[in-house]
Short mmCIF file of C-alpha atoms and ligand atoms in Angstrom, two decimals:
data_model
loop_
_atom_site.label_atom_id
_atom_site.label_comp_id
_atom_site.label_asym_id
_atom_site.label_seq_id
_atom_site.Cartn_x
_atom_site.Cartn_y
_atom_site.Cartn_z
CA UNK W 1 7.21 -19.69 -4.90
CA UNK W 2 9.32 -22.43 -5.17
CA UNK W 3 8.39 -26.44 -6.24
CA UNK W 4 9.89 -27.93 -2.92
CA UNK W 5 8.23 -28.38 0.27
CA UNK W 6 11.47 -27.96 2.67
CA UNK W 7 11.77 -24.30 0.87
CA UNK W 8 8.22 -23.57 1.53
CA UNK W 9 8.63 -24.70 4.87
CA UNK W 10 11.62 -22.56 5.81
CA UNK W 11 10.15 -19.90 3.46
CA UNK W 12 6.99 -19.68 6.25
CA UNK W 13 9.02 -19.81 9.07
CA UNK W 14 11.40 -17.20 7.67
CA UNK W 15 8.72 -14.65 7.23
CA UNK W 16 6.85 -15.84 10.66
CA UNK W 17 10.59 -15.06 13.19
CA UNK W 18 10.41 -11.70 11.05
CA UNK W 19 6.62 -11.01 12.29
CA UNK W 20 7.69 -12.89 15.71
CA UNK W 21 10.03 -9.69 16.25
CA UNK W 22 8.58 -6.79 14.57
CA UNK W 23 5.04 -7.65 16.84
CA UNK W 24 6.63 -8.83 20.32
CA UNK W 25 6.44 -6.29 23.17
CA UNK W 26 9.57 -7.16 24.69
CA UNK W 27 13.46 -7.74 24.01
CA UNK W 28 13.74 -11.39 24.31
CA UNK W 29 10.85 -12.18 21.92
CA UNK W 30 12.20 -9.87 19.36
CA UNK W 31 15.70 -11.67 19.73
CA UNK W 32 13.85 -14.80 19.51
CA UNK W 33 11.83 -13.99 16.58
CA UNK W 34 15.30 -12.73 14.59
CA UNK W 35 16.80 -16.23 15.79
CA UNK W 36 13.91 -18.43 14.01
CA UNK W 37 14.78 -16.02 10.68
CA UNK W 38 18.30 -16.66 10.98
CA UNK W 39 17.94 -20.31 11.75
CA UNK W 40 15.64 -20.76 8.75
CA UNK W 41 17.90 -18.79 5.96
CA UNK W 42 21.18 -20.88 6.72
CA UNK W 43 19.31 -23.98 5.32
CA UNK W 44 17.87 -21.77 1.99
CA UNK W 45 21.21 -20.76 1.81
CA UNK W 46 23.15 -23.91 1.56
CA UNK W 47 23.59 -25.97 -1.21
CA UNK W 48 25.58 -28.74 -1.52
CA UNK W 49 26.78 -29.00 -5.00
CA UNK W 50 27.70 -25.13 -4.68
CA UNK W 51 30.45 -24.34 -2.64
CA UNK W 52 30.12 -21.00 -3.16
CA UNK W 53 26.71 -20.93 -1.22
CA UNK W 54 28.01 -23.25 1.45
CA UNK W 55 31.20 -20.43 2.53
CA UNK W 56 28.50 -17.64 2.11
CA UNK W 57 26.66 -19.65 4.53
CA UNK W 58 28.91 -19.90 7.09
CA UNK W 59 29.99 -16.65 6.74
CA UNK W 60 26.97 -15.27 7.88
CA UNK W 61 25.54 -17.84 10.01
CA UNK W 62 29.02 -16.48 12.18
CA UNK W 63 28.13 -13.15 11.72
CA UNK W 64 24.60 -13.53 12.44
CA UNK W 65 25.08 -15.66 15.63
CA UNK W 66 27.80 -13.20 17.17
CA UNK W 67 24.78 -10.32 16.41
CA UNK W 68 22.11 -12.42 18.10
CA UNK W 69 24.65 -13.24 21.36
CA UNK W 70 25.82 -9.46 21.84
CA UNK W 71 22.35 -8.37 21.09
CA UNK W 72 21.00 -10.72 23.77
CA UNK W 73 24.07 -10.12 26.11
CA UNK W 74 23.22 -6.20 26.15
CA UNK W 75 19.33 -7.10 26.82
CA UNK W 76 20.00 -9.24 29.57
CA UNK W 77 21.92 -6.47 31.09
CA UNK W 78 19.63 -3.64 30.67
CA UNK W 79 17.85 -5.48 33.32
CA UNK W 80 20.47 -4.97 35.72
CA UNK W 81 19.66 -1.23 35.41
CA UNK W 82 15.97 -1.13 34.36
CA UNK W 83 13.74 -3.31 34.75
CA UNK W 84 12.09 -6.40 32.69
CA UNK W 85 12.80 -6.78 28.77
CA UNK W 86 10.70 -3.65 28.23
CA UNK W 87 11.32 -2.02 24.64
CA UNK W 88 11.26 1.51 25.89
CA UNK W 89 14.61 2.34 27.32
CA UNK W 90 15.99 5.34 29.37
CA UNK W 91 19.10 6.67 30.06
CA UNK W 92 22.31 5.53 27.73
CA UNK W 93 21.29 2.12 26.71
CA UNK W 94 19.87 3.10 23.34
CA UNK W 95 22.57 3.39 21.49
CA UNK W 96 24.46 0.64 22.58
CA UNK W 97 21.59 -1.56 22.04
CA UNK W 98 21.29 -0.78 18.23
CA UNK W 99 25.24 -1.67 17.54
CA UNK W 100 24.37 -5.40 17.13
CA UNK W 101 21.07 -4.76 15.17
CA UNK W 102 22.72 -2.60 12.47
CA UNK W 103 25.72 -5.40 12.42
CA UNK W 104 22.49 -7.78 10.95
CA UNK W 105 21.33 -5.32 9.04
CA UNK W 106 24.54 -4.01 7.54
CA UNK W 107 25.15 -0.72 8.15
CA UNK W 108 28.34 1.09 7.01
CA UNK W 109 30.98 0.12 9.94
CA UNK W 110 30.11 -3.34 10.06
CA UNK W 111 29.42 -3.93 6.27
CA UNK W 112 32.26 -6.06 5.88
CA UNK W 113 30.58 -9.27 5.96
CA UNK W 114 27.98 -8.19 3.49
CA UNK W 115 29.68 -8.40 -0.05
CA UNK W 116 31.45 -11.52 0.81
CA UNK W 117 28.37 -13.62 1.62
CA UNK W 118 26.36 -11.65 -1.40
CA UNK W 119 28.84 -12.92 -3.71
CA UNK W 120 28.31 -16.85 -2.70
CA UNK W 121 24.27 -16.57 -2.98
CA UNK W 122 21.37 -17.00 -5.78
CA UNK W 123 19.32 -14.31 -6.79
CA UNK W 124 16.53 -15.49 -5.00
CA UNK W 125 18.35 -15.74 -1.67
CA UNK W 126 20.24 -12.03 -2.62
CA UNK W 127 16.82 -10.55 -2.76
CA UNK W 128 15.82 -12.11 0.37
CA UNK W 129 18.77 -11.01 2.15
CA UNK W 130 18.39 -7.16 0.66
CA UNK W 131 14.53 -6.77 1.87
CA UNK W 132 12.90 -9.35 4.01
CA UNK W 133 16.37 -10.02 6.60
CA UNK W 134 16.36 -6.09 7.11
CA UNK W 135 12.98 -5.72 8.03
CA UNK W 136 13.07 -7.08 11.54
CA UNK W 137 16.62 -5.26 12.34
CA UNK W 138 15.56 -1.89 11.18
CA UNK W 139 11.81 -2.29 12.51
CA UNK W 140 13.14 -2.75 16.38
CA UNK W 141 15.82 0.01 15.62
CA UNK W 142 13.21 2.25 15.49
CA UNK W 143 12.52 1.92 19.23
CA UNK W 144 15.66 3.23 19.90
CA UNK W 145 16.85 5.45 17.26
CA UNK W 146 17.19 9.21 18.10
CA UNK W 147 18.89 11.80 16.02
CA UNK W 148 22.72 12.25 17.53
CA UNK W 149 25.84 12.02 16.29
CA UNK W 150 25.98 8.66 16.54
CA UNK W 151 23.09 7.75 14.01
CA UNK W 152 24.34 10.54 11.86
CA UNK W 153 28.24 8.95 11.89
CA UNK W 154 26.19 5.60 10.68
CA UNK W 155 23.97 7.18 8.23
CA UNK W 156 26.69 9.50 6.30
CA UNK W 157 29.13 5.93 6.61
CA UNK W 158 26.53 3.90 4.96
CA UNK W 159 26.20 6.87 2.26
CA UNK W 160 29.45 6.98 1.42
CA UNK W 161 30.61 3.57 2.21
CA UNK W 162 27.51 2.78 -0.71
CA UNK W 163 28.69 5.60 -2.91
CA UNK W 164 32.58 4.47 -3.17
CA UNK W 165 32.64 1.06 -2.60
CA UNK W 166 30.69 0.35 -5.35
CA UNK W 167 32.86 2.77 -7.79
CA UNK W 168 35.14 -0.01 -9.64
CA UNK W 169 32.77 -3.16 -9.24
CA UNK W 170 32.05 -5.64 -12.01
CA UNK W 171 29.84 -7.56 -9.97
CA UNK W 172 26.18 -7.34 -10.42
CA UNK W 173 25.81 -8.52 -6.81
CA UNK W 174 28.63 -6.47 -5.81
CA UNK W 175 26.38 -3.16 -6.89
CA UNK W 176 23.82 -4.32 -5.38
CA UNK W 177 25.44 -4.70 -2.28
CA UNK W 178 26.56 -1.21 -1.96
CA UNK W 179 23.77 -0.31 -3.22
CA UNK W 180 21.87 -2.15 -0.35
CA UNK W 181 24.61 -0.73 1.99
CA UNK W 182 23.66 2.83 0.99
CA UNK W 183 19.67 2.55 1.08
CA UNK W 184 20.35 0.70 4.38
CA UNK W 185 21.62 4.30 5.56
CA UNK W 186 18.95 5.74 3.69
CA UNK W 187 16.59 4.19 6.09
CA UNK W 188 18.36 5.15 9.10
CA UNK W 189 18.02 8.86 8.94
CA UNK W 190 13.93 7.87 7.46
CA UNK W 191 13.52 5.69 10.77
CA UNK W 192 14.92 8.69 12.99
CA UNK W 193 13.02 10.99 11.24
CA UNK W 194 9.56 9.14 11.43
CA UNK W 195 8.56 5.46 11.39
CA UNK W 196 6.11 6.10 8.37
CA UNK W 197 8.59 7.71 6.53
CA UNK W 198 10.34 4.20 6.64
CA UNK W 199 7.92 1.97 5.86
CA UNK W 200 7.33 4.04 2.45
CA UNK W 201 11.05 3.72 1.94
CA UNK W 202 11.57 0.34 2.66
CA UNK W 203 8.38 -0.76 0.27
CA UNK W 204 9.33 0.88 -2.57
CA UNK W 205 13.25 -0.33 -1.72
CA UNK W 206 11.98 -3.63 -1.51
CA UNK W 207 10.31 -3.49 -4.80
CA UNK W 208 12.89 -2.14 -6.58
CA UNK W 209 15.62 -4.65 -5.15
CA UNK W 210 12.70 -7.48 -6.27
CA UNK W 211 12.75 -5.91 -9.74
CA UNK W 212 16.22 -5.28 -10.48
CA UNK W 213 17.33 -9.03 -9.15
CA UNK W 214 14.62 -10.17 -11.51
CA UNK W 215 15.54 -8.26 -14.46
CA UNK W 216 18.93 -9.64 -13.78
CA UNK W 217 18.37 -13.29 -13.33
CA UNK W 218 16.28 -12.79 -16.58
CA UNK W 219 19.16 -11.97 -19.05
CA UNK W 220 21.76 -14.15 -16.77
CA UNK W 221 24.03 -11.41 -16.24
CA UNK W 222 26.52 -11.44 -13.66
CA UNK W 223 29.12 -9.31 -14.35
CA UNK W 224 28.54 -5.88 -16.27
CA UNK W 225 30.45 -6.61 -19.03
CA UNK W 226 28.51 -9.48 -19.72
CA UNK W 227 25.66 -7.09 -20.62
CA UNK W 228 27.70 -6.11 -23.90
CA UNK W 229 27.43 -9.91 -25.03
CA UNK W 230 23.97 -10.27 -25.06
CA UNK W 231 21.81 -10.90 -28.20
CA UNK W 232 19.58 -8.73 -30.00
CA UNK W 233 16.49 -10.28 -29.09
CA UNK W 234 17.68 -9.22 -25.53
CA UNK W 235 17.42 -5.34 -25.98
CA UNK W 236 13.70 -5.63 -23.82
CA UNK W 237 15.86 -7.44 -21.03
CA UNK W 238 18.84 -5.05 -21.09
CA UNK W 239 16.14 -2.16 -21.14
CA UNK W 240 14.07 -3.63 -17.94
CA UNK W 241 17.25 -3.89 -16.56
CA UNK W 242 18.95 -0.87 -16.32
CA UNK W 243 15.96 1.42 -15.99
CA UNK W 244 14.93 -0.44 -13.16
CA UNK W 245 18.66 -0.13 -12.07
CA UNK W 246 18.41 3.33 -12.57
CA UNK W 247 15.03 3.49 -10.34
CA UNK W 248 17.32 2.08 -7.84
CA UNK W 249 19.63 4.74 -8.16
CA UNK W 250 16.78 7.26 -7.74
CA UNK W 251 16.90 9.10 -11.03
CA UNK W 252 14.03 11.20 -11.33
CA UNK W 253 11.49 9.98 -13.52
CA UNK W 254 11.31 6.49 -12.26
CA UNK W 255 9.98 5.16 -8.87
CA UNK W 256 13.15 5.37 -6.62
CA UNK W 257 12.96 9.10 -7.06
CA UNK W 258 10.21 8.98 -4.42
CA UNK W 259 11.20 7.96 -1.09
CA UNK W 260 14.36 9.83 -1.80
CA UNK W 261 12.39 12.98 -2.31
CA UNK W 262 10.20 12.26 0.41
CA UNK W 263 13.22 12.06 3.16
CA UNK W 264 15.37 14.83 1.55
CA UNK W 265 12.27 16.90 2.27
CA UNK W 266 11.77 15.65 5.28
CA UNK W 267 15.16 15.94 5.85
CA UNK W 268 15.28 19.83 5.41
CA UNK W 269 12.20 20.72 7.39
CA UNK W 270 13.81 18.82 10.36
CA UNK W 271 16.66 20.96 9.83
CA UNK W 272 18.94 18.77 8.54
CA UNK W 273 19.99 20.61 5.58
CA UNK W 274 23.44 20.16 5.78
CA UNK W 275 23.69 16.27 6.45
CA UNK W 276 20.69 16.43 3.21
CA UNK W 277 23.36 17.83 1.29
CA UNK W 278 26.02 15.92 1.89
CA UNK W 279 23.77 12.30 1.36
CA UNK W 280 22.55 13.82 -1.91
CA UNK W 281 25.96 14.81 -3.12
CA UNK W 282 26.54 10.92 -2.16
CA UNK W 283 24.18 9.84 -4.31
CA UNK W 284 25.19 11.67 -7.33
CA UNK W 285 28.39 9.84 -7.48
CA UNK W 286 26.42 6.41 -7.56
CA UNK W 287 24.44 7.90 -10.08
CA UNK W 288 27.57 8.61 -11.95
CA UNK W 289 28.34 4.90 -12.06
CA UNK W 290 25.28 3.69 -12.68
CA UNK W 291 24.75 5.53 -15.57
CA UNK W 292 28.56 4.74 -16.98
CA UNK W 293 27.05 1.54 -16.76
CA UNK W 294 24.04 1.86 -18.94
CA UNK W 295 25.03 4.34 -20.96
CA UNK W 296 27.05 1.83 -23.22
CA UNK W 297 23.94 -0.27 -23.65
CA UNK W 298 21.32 2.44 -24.35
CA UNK W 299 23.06 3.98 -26.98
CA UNK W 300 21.51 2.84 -30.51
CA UNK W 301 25.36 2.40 -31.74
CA UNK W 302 26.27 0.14 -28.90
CA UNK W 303 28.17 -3.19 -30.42
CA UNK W 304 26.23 -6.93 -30.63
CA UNK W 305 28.17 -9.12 -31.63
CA UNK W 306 26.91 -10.91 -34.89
CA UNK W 307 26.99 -14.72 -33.12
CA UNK W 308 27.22 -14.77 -29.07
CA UNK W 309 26.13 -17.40 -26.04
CA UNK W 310 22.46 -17.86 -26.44
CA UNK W 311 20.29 -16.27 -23.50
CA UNK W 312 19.34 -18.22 -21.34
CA UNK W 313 15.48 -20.04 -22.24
CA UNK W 314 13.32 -18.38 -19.87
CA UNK W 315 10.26 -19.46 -18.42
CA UNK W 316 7.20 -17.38 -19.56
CA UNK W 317 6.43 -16.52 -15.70
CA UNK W 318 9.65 -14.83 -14.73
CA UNK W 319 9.31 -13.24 -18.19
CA UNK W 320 5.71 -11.40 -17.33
CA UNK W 321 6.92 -10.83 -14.13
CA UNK W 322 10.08 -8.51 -14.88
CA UNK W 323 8.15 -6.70 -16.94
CA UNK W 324 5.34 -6.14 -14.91
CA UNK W 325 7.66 -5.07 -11.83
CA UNK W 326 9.92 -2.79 -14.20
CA UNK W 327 6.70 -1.17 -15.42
CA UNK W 328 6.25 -0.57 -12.11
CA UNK W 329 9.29 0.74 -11.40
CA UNK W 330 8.96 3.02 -14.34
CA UNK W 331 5.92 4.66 -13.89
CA UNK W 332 5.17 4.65 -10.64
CA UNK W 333 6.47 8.23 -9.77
CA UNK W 334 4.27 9.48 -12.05
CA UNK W 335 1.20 7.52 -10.68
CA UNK W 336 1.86 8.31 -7.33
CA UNK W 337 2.33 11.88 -7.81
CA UNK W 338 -0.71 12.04 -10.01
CA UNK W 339 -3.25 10.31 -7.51
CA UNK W 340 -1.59 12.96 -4.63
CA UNK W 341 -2.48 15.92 -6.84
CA UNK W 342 -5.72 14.34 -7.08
CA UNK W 343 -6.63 14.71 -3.44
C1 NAG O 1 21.70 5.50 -2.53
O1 NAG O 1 20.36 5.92 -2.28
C2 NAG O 1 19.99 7.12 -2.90
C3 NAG O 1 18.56 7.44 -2.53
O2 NAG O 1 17.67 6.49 -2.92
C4 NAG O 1 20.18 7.02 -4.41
O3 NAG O 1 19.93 8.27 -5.00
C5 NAG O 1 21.59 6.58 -4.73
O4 NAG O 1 21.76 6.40 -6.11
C6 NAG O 1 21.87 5.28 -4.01
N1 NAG O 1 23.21 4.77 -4.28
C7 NAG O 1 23.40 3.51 -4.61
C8 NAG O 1 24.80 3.03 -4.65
O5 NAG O 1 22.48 2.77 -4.84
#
């Protein structure tokens, strides 16, 4: 939590427009609870003596806004055919409804604005915008979801929009944004599938992203090959950081394995074996990357340079805390799994 009262402020409010829309029974108050989230993350976004955060700002204040008018454009005229703001909707509105929703949330067609403003943000703010900002979007998607070819052209974009654009990146936040971009898609086919299959999803997402942006702003890493320059007091850092990485990327014995598992089985007893295949075959690839990124830094004869930048003095807090969530990360599989054979 931070030490300043106009963050804690906008902090509140943020969270409250995000349980103003996922509770509200009808369009307008869900487009009016998204529109008190939006209008308090521009002002946790900005920062004056970072331009960087200022253009990132902007970027998706525009973004944002033109998602809030279209969405509110499209439930104004629903009631020319139905009637009232009603969530339930008949006929061919659905669809059409959920275009400006995944634009906030960042689905694969209209990703484009999502690396750019992840790029200009803190750490903080980039785990905000991963977790909390897509709850409300994908929450009221599931109103309207159905499985079609639509949601499946979404879902297997965001797959392998997540898979390749994050191939050649140097960018911590850059990863993370596909990566984001890919579990995004993830969620889709776990929200048309069932609405508790999400929330699992999106809990242990949203842990993961909390851990991995943690780990990060720990060692004060922003570009991979910054990893290689870190001192040897570092190696608990580097290790809480790409194991928790690699949770993120769903490799088996760490926590991301499990909503992935969850949905691919879910996923084949709804008959959806062959879209299953190609998402997993998706994810391989990232796991490809991810691991050409630790790899280097696991090994025992990985070079550390004899003199380097000091890392950065941390506070004890954020210390216990990374560790903590990356122990999490690291053994939850196993605890979940054992507590279900238990029952
Ligand atoms: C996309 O999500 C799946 C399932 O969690 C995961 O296996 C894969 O590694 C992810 N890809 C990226 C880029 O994070």
């Amino acid at each position: 939590m931070p030490n300043n009262p106009t963050k804690i402020l906008l902090l509140t409010t943020l969270v409250s427009g995000v349980l103003v829309s996922v509770s509200s029974n009808s369009w307008l108050g869900a487009w009016m609870g998204l529109e008190i989230n939006l209008m308090s993350f521009i002002p946790l976004m900005s920062n004056i003596k970072n331009m960087y955060n200022t253009e990132a700002s902007l970027k998706y204040f525009i973004v944002q806004v033109l998602a809030s008018t279209t969405l509110l454009f499209m439930v104004v005229m629903k009631t020319l055919t139905e009637d009232l703001f009603t969530l339930e909707s008949t006929a061919y509105t659905p669809m059409i409804i959920c275009t400006p929703l995944l634009l906030k949330s960042g689905a694969a067609p209209l990703h484009w604005w999502f690396p750019g403003v992840m790029e200009g943000l803190s750490w903080e703010n980039c785990a905000l915008l991963m977790t909390v900002q897509k709850a409300s979007p994908l929450m009221l998607m599931s109103y309207l979801i159905e499985i079609n070819m639509f949601t499946f052209s979404i879902i297997l974009m965001s797959t392998i929009v997540g898979a390749i654009g994050g191939l050649n990146q140097t960018s911590m936040r850059k990863i993370l944004t596909y990566s984001s971009i890919n579990h995004t898609g993830w969620m889709l086919i776990a929200l048309a599938l069932s609405e508790s299959l999400w929330t699992v999803y999106f809990a242990v997402y949203s842990t993961l992203a909390v851990t991995v942006v943690s780990a990060i702003k720990l060692s004060g890493v922003s570009f991979i090959n910054q990893t290689m320059m870190t001192n040897k007091e570092a190696t608990l850092m580097k290790f809480m950081m790409f194991t928790s990485l690699l949770s993120l990327g769903g490799l088996p014995p760490f926590l991301g394995f499990l909503p992935k598992w969850v949905i691919i089985q879910a996923m084949i007893m709804n008959s959806l074996a062959p879209m299953a295949t190609i998402v997993v075959v998706t994810s391989l690839m990232t796991l490809y990357y991810y691991l050409k990124i630790s790899y280097s830094s696991f090994m025992i004869l990985s070079t550390e340079p004899k003199w380097n930048m000091k890392a950065p003095s941390n506070k004890k807090t954020s210390n216990i805390t990374a560790l903590a969530l990356s122990s999490i990360s690291m053994t939850g599989l196993a605890a979940c799994t054992i507590i279900a054979n238990i029952y």
